[in-house]
Short mmCIF file of C-alpha atoms in Angstrom, two decimals:
data_model
loop_
_atom_site.label_atom_id
_atom_site.label_comp_id
_atom_site.label_asym_id
_atom_site.label_seq_id
_atom_site.Cartn_x
_atom_site.Cartn_y
_atom_site.Cartn_z
CA MET A 1 -26.41 46.11 -32.78
CA SER A 2 -25.73 43.15 -30.52
CA ASP A 3 -25.02 43.36 -26.80
CA VAL A 4 -21.43 42.34 -27.55
CA GLN A 5 -20.60 45.83 -28.74
CA THR A 6 -20.30 48.57 -26.15
CA LYS A 7 -19.06 52.12 -26.41
CA ALA A 8 -15.69 50.95 -25.10
CA GLY A 9 -15.42 47.95 -27.41
CA ARG A 10 -16.94 48.36 -30.85
CA HIS A 11 -16.18 46.50 -34.07
CA TYR A 12 -14.45 48.02 -37.10
CA VAL A 13 -13.53 46.61 -40.50
CA LEU A 14 -10.51 47.95 -42.40
CA ALA A 15 -10.28 47.37 -46.16
CA ALA A 16 -6.93 47.88 -47.86
CA GLY A 17 -5.33 47.03 -51.20
CA GLY A 18 -2.44 44.68 -51.67
CA THR A 19 0.43 47.15 -51.39
CA GLY A 20 2.37 48.38 -48.39
CA GLY A 21 1.30 51.95 -49.12
CA HIS A 22 -2.32 51.01 -48.45
CA LEU A 23 -1.78 48.38 -45.77
CA LEU A 24 0.75 49.98 -43.43
CA PRO A 25 -1.61 52.84 -42.47
CA ALA A 26 -4.33 50.22 -41.95
CA PHE A 27 -2.04 48.22 -39.64
CA ALA A 28 -1.24 51.36 -37.65
CA LEU A 29 -4.92 52.24 -37.27
CA ALA A 30 -5.77 48.68 -36.23
CA THR A 31 -3.14 48.81 -33.50
CA GLU A 32 -4.48 52.11 -32.17
CA LEU A 33 -8.11 50.94 -32.24
CA GLU A 34 -7.19 47.70 -30.47
CA ARG A 35 -5.31 49.74 -27.85
CA ARG A 36 -8.56 51.63 -27.25
CA GLY A 37 -10.41 48.39 -26.62
CA HIS A 38 -12.05 47.81 -30.00
CA HIS A 39 -12.15 44.73 -32.23
CA VAL A 40 -10.75 45.04 -35.75
CA ALA A 41 -10.89 42.84 -38.84
CA LEU A 42 -9.08 43.27 -42.15
CA ILE A 43 -10.41 42.76 -45.67
CA THR A 44 -7.71 42.48 -48.34
CA ASP A 45 -6.56 40.37 -51.28
CA ALA A 46 -4.00 37.60 -51.64
CA ARG A 47 -1.15 40.09 -52.14
CA GLY A 48 -2.22 42.06 -49.09
CA GLU A 49 -2.33 38.90 -47.01
CA ALA A 50 1.37 38.40 -47.77
CA ILE A 51 2.47 41.92 -46.74
CA PRO A 52 4.46 41.68 -43.47
CA GLY A 53 3.49 43.69 -40.42
CA LYS A 54 -0.14 42.70 -39.85
CA PRO A 55 -0.94 42.79 -36.12
CA GLY A 56 -1.44 39.31 -34.72
CA PHE A 57 -4.73 40.20 -33.04
CA MET A 58 -6.41 41.19 -36.33
CA PRO A 59 -8.09 38.44 -38.40
CA SER A 60 -7.88 38.93 -42.15
CA HIS A 61 -10.42 37.99 -44.80
CA VAL A 62 -9.19 37.53 -48.37
CA LEU A 63 -11.79 38.53 -50.96
CA PRO A 64 -11.76 38.19 -54.75
CA VAL A 65 -10.37 41.26 -56.47
CA GLY A 66 -11.61 42.70 -59.73
CA ARG A 67 -8.93 44.68 -61.53
CA PHE A 68 -10.20 47.09 -64.16
CA THR A 69 -7.58 47.57 -66.87
CA LYS A 70 -7.75 49.48 -70.13
CA ASN A 71 -8.80 46.27 -71.87
CA PRO A 72 -12.64 46.03 -71.77
CA LEU A 73 -12.43 42.29 -72.39
CA GLY A 74 -11.46 41.79 -68.76
CA TRP A 75 -14.21 43.94 -67.27
CA PHE A 76 -16.80 41.15 -67.09
CA ALA A 77 -14.50 39.00 -64.95
CA ALA A 78 -13.61 42.04 -62.82
CA ILE A 79 -17.25 42.90 -62.17
CA LYS A 80 -18.01 39.27 -61.34
CA ALA A 81 -15.16 39.21 -58.81
CA VAL A 82 -16.30 42.48 -57.22
CA LEU A 83 -19.86 41.21 -56.81
CA GLN A 84 -18.60 37.95 -55.34
CA GLY A 85 -16.40 39.90 -52.93
CA ARG A 86 -19.31 42.16 -52.00
CA SER A 87 -21.43 39.13 -51.07
CA MET A 88 -18.61 37.77 -48.91
CA ALA A 89 -18.19 41.15 -47.22
CA LEU A 90 -21.90 41.32 -46.43
CA ARG A 91 -21.74 37.90 -44.78
CA LEU A 92 -18.83 39.12 -42.64
CA PHE A 93 -20.79 42.23 -41.69
CA ASP A 94 -23.75 40.07 -40.63
CA SER A 95 -21.60 38.23 -38.10
CA PHE A 96 -19.10 40.94 -37.12
CA GLU A 97 -21.56 43.89 -37.06
CA PRO A 98 -19.06 46.72 -37.65
CA SER A 99 -19.78 50.19 -36.34
CA ALA A 100 -17.87 51.56 -39.34
CA VAL A 101 -15.79 50.43 -42.30
CA VAL A 102 -12.55 52.18 -43.22
CA GLY A 103 -11.25 51.98 -46.79
CA PHE A 104 -7.59 52.71 -47.61
CA GLY A 105 -7.88 52.64 -51.38
CA GLY A 106 -6.80 50.12 -53.97
CA TYR A 107 -8.98 47.69 -55.89
CA PRO A 108 -9.22 45.21 -52.97
CA SER A 109 -11.14 47.79 -50.96
CA ILE A 110 -13.95 48.02 -53.54
CA PRO A 111 -16.08 45.02 -52.41
CA ALA A 112 -15.98 46.03 -48.73
CA VAL A 113 -16.76 49.71 -49.34
CA LEU A 114 -19.46 48.81 -51.86
CA ALA A 115 -21.06 46.46 -49.32
CA ALA A 116 -20.80 48.97 -46.48
CA THR A 117 -22.28 51.91 -48.37
CA GLY A 118 -25.06 49.71 -49.73
CA ARG A 119 -25.87 48.41 -46.26
CA GLY A 120 -25.80 51.91 -44.74
CA ILE A 121 -22.78 51.23 -42.52
CA PRO A 122 -20.82 54.45 -41.79
CA THR A 123 -17.76 54.49 -44.01
CA VAL A 124 -14.51 56.47 -43.86
CA LEU A 125 -11.94 56.65 -46.66
CA HIS A 126 -8.28 57.38 -45.99
CA GLU A 127 -6.23 58.87 -48.83
CA GLN A 128 -2.47 58.57 -48.42
CA ASN A 129 -1.48 60.70 -51.42
CA ALA A 130 -2.02 64.30 -52.49
CA VAL A 131 -4.23 63.10 -55.35
CA LEU A 132 -7.49 61.35 -54.53
CA GLY A 133 -7.10 57.80 -55.82
CA ARG A 134 -9.42 56.23 -58.35
CA VAL A 135 -11.24 53.97 -55.90
CA ASN A 136 -11.63 56.76 -53.35
CA ARG A 137 -12.95 59.05 -56.10
CA LEU A 138 -15.48 56.38 -57.00
CA PHE A 139 -16.92 56.29 -53.48
CA ALA A 140 -16.34 59.87 -52.28
CA GLY A 141 -19.98 60.81 -52.72
CA ARG A 142 -21.26 57.79 -50.79
CA VAL A 143 -19.15 57.89 -47.63
CA GLN A 144 -19.41 59.90 -44.43
CA ALA A 145 -15.81 61.15 -44.23
CA LEU A 146 -12.60 61.52 -46.23
CA ALA A 147 -9.41 61.46 -44.17
CA THR A 148 -6.50 63.05 -46.02
CA ALA A 149 -2.74 63.27 -45.56
CA TYR A 150 -2.22 66.68 -47.14
CA PRO A 151 -4.07 70.02 -46.91
CA GLU A 152 -4.32 70.23 -50.70
CA ILE A 153 -5.81 67.27 -52.55
CA ASP A 154 -6.10 67.05 -56.33
CA ARG A 155 -9.02 65.34 -58.09
CA LEU A 156 -11.34 66.10 -55.17
CA LYS A 157 -14.69 67.54 -56.24
CA ALA A 158 -15.72 70.77 -54.54
CA LYS A 159 -19.01 69.24 -53.38
CA HIS A 160 -17.08 66.66 -51.30
CA ARG A 161 -14.76 69.09 -49.50
CA GLY A 162 -17.10 69.32 -46.53
CA LYS A 163 -16.33 65.66 -45.76
CA VAL A 164 -12.57 66.15 -45.56
CA HIS A 165 -10.59 65.74 -42.35
CA LEU A 166 -6.85 66.42 -42.46
CA VAL A 167 -5.16 63.75 -40.33
CA GLY A 168 -1.90 62.87 -42.08
CA ASN A 169 -0.31 59.51 -42.79
CA PRO A 170 0.41 57.16 -39.87
CA VAL A 171 4.09 56.23 -39.59
CA ARG A 172 5.88 53.35 -37.91
CA ALA A 173 6.29 53.65 -34.15
CA GLU A 174 10.09 53.30 -34.37
CA VAL A 175 10.19 56.30 -36.73
CA LEU A 176 7.79 58.40 -34.68
CA THR A 177 9.96 58.00 -31.57
CA LEU A 178 12.70 59.90 -33.43
CA ARG A 179 10.60 63.03 -33.82
CA ASP A 180 11.83 64.71 -30.64
CA GLU A 181 15.50 63.96 -31.34
CA ASP A 182 17.62 66.80 -32.71
CA TYR A 183 18.86 66.89 -36.27
CA PRO A 184 22.33 65.26 -36.27
CA ALA A 185 25.15 67.68 -35.56
CA LEU A 186 26.86 68.81 -38.75
CA PRO A 187 30.02 70.83 -38.14
CA GLU A 188 31.60 72.51 -41.16
CA ASP A 189 34.25 69.81 -41.41
CA GLY A 190 32.10 66.91 -40.18
CA VAL A 191 30.88 63.84 -42.06
CA LEU A 192 27.80 64.47 -44.23
CA ARG A 193 25.70 61.29 -44.27
CA VAL A 194 23.49 60.78 -47.32
CA LEU A 195 20.75 58.11 -47.47
CA VAL A 196 19.55 57.00 -50.93
CA THR A 197 16.59 54.68 -51.44
CA GLY A 198 14.27 54.02 -54.34
CA GLY A 199 11.31 52.16 -52.90
CA SER A 200 10.96 48.49 -52.06
CA GLN A 201 13.00 47.34 -55.08
CA GLY A 202 15.27 50.30 -55.55
CA ALA A 203 15.40 52.56 -58.61
CA ARG A 204 17.90 52.16 -61.41
CA VAL A 205 17.89 55.88 -62.19
CA LEU A 206 19.24 56.61 -58.70
CA SER A 207 22.05 54.10 -59.21
CA GLU A 208 22.94 55.73 -62.52
CA VAL A 209 22.78 59.38 -61.43
CA VAL A 210 23.53 59.74 -57.72
CA PRO A 211 27.20 58.61 -57.64
CA ASP A 212 28.15 60.96 -60.47
CA GLY A 213 26.06 63.79 -59.03
CA LEU A 214 27.77 63.54 -55.66
CA ALA A 215 31.12 63.48 -57.43
CA MET A 216 30.32 66.87 -58.98
CA LEU A 217 30.06 68.60 -55.59
CA PRO A 218 32.88 70.96 -54.60
CA PRO A 219 35.88 69.00 -53.25
CA ALA A 220 35.50 70.39 -49.73
CA LEU A 221 31.95 69.01 -49.57
CA ARG A 222 32.57 65.81 -51.55
CA GLN A 223 35.38 64.75 -49.22
CA ARG A 224 32.96 64.81 -46.26
CA LEU A 225 30.41 62.41 -47.79
CA GLN A 226 29.38 59.06 -46.36
CA VAL A 227 26.70 57.39 -48.51
CA THR A 228 24.24 54.60 -47.75
CA GLN A 229 22.39 53.50 -50.89
CA GLN A 230 19.80 50.86 -51.68
CA CYS A 231 20.30 49.27 -55.12
CA ARG A 232 18.81 46.53 -57.21
CA PRO A 233 20.86 43.32 -57.02
CA GLU A 234 21.88 43.58 -60.66
CA ASP A 235 23.15 47.16 -60.13
CA LEU A 236 25.21 46.63 -56.99
CA GLU A 237 28.63 46.00 -58.51
CA ALA A 238 28.39 48.81 -61.06
CA VAL A 239 27.36 51.31 -58.39
CA ARG A 240 30.15 50.11 -56.10
CA GLN A 241 32.69 50.70 -58.86
CA ARG A 242 31.34 54.20 -59.52
CA TYR A 243 31.74 55.23 -55.89
CA ARG A 244 35.24 53.74 -55.80
CA SER A 245 36.24 55.66 -58.89
CA HIS A 246 35.01 58.88 -57.25
CA ASP A 247 36.70 58.01 -53.94
CA ILE A 248 33.40 58.40 -52.06
CA PRO A 249 32.78 56.00 -49.12
CA ALA A 250 29.52 54.13 -49.68
CA GLU A 251 27.63 51.27 -48.04
CA LEU A 252 25.42 49.52 -50.56
CA GLY A 253 22.69 46.94 -50.12
CA THR A 254 19.50 45.64 -51.66
CA TYR A 255 17.60 46.01 -48.38
CA PHE A 256 18.32 47.62 -45.01
CA GLU A 257 16.39 46.27 -42.03
CA ASN A 258 17.34 49.11 -39.67
CA MET A 259 16.03 51.86 -41.95
CA ALA A 260 14.66 53.91 -39.03
CA SER A 261 18.09 54.24 -37.43
CA ARG A 262 19.67 55.05 -40.79
CA LEU A 263 17.12 57.78 -41.33
CA ALA A 264 17.87 59.10 -37.85
CA ASP A 265 21.59 59.36 -38.70
CA ALA A 266 21.10 60.88 -42.16
CA HIS A 267 21.70 64.55 -42.94
CA LEU A 268 20.14 64.30 -46.42
CA PHE A 269 17.74 61.89 -48.13
CA ILE A 270 17.61 61.25 -51.88
CA GLY A 271 14.82 59.10 -53.28
CA ARG A 272 11.25 58.66 -54.47
CA ALA A 273 8.24 60.60 -53.19
CA GLY A 274 5.85 57.89 -52.02
CA ALA A 275 3.36 58.82 -49.32
CA SER A 276 5.03 56.71 -46.62
CA THR A 277 8.46 58.12 -47.47
CA ILE A 278 7.33 61.73 -47.12
CA ALA A 279 5.39 60.95 -43.95
CA GLU A 280 8.57 59.55 -42.37
CA LEU A 281 10.77 62.41 -43.62
CA THR A 282 8.42 64.98 -42.11
CA ALA A 283 7.91 62.99 -38.92
CA VAL A 284 11.66 62.93 -38.26
CA GLY A 285 12.57 66.17 -39.99
CA ARG A 286 15.05 65.32 -42.75
CA PRO A 287 15.79 67.44 -45.84
CA ALA A 288 15.41 65.65 -49.14
CA ILE A 289 15.96 65.60 -52.86
CA LEU A 290 12.84 63.90 -54.25
CA ILE A 291 12.50 62.32 -57.68
CA PRO A 292 8.83 61.37 -58.21
CA LEU A 293 8.14 58.09 -59.97
CA PRO A 294 7.05 59.23 -63.45
CA ILE A 295 4.59 56.34 -63.98
CA ALA A 296 2.78 56.84 -60.66
CA THR A 297 -0.99 56.96 -61.20
CA ASP A 298 -2.23 60.54 -61.75
CA ASP A 299 1.35 61.71 -61.13
CA HIS A 300 0.56 61.53 -57.41
CA GLN A 301 4.20 61.37 -56.26
CA ALA A 302 4.87 64.80 -57.74
CA ALA A 303 1.82 66.13 -55.91
CA ASN A 304 3.09 64.55 -52.70
CA THR A 305 6.18 66.78 -52.82
CA ARG A 306 4.18 70.01 -52.99
CA GLU A 307 3.84 70.77 -49.29
CA ILE A 308 7.37 69.88 -48.16
CA ALA A 309 8.97 71.60 -51.17
CA LYS A 310 6.95 74.79 -50.66
CA ALA A 311 8.01 74.84 -47.00
CA GLY A 312 11.68 74.56 -47.98
CA GLY A 313 12.25 71.08 -46.62
CA ALA A 314 12.91 69.40 -49.98
CA ARG A 315 13.80 69.92 -53.61
CA MET A 316 11.87 68.08 -56.32
CA ILE A 317 13.49 67.00 -59.60
CA ARG A 318 11.45 65.43 -62.39
CA GLN A 319 13.03 62.21 -63.59
CA HIS A 320 13.53 63.51 -67.15
CA ALA A 321 15.59 66.36 -65.66
CA PHE A 322 17.39 64.23 -63.10
CA THR A 323 21.01 64.48 -64.20
CA ALA A 324 24.22 64.44 -62.21
CA LYS A 325 24.64 68.18 -62.80
CA GLU A 326 21.10 68.98 -61.65
CA LEU A 327 21.43 66.80 -58.56
CA ALA A 328 24.65 68.55 -57.54
CA LYS A 329 22.99 71.91 -58.14
CA GLN A 330 20.02 71.10 -55.90
CA ILE A 331 22.21 69.69 -53.12
CA MET A 332 24.19 72.91 -53.17
CA ALA A 333 20.97 74.92 -53.02
CA LEU A 334 19.90 73.03 -49.88
CA SER A 335 23.30 73.37 -48.24
CA ASP A 336 24.16 76.89 -49.39
CA ASN A 337 25.54 77.79 -45.96
CA PRO A 338 26.61 75.92 -42.81
CA ARG A 339 23.04 76.03 -41.46
CA GLY A 340 21.26 75.37 -44.75
CA LEU A 341 20.53 71.68 -44.21
CA GLY A 342 19.50 72.30 -40.61
CA LYS A 343 16.98 74.93 -41.72
CA ALA A 344 15.62 72.55 -44.35
CA ALA A 345 15.31 69.82 -41.71
CA HIS A 346 13.34 72.22 -39.53
CA ALA A 347 11.03 73.05 -42.43
CA ALA A 348 10.44 69.36 -43.14
CA TRP A 349 9.76 68.70 -39.44
CA ASN A 350 7.08 71.38 -39.35
CA CYS A 351 5.21 69.59 -42.17
CA GLY A 352 4.92 66.45 -40.04
CA ARG A 353 1.67 65.24 -38.53
CA PRO A 354 2.80 63.03 -35.66
CA ASP A 355 -0.74 62.49 -34.34
CA ALA A 356 -1.99 61.04 -37.62
CA VAL A 357 -2.97 57.62 -36.29
CA LYS A 358 -4.61 59.11 -33.18
CA ASP A 359 -6.57 61.63 -35.23
CA LEU A 360 -7.65 58.95 -37.69
CA ALA A 361 -8.77 56.73 -34.82
CA ASP A 362 -10.69 59.66 -33.31
CA LEU A 363 -12.47 60.18 -36.61
CA VAL A 364 -13.33 56.50 -36.95
CA GLU A 365 -14.53 56.35 -33.34
CA SER A 366 -16.89 59.25 -34.03
CA PHE A 367 -19.08 56.78 -35.91
CA GLY A 368 -21.04 54.18 -34.02
CA GLY A 369 -21.76 55.90 -30.74
CA ALA A 370 -19.04 58.37 -29.78
CA GLU A 371 -19.25 62.10 -30.35
CA MET A 372 -17.27 63.69 -33.16
CA MET A 373 -13.71 64.15 -31.96
CA ASP A 374 -11.47 67.15 -32.47
CA VAL A 375 -9.83 66.31 -35.77
CA ILE A 376 -8.82 68.84 -38.38
CA ARG A 377 -11.76 69.55 -40.64
CA VAL A 378 -11.26 71.09 -44.03
CA GLY A 379 -14.49 72.72 -45.06
CA ALA A 380 -16.09 76.09 -45.60
CA ASN A 381 -15.21 77.29 -42.10
CA ASN A 382 -11.47 76.91 -42.36
CA ALA A 383 -10.63 76.41 -46.01
CA ARG A 384 -8.13 79.26 -45.88
CA GLY A 385 -6.20 77.69 -43.03
CA ALA A 386 -6.16 74.31 -44.73
CA SER A 387 -4.94 75.73 -48.01
CA GLN A 388 -2.04 77.36 -46.18
CA GLY A 389 -1.22 74.29 -44.10
CA VAL A 390 -2.31 76.06 -40.91
CA ALA A 391 -2.70 73.55 -38.08
CA VAL A 392 -5.95 73.92 -36.17
CA GLY A 393 -6.38 70.61 -34.36
CA GLN A 394 -4.72 67.57 -32.86
CA GLY A 395 -2.97 66.60 -36.07
CA ALA A 396 -1.00 69.84 -36.15
CA ALA A 397 2.73 69.85 -36.53
CA ARG A 398 4.12 71.55 -33.45
CA GLU A 399 6.32 74.54 -34.20
CA ARG A 400 9.75 74.46 -32.64
CA THR A 401 12.66 76.82 -32.59
CA GLN A 402 16.14 76.07 -33.76
#
């Protein structure tokens, strides 16, 4: 290692795929590592380079990406791209000399992780979902640590459980600042604010079901509703007409910039079950009706709902069963008494891991000179606590009283 690197200022490479789900945790970790005095570089693909939010201090390196589809005819080109990307990553490592490489999943992380494990550079994988992703499964046996967002992870081999550290999913700073704010007051005759989103491009099924489902609530509850809903552009007018016909006030849009403040004001969330969504719901403490994306790889969105639903902070409805009648039924189940939504919010809050980015940074810093930090370790010594969601380290959700 060169004289440039000291214990206070080491070098780290983050490798993340070209989606916000992979890149946003990487951006959060980069910011925390830079705050601690380290130097960070990003390896991604062309799509990842275009994702907004990359810290200005972090240089990015775009590598070729090999995508392995079900069609074997494309595998040769994919392998060629991976090997080319691996060679480029090795050249970066020669000049940058990273103390560790952190992979966040997705095909664009393959060349960097392949190069790091082949070179003997300590490597950490972060898994955002409750199912170990394909790329992370591929490298689980070759890395030093697996950082997870949930205490229970599907598709994780028993022989790799000793590498697991429960840290959570980093969330945006503007969302995390809301954690210590109280759940919005909800008097029996007060306005009930409902926030509906379906991912970056909305979800047509929400536009088709939610207005009619809300209309099926008892009149005393329906008359209190104030809805904010994200829709696809082509669905906006039809959804607006549905709400008008039901006499339910609704603000509709294709994109809301101030989503953090809207989440802060919401009494109930209805939407998909992506890793970032659940991390924000549990960070702030908001009850939810979650409809997992049915085509999500390995059905990981359904697995993501497991912890919050078991705690009582959310209800999960499979998309094939997501009807107006079922939605109304589940909303009533969450708000079965004046304090029902507040109790669900409390349950969601207790699933949050507000120290996720700090714990992940501690884990990464433990490679390349520093001693192992106090992160939550899921192994033989505390498997029972992990399986029950018992917090035993810095990443713990702090219990609070109503």
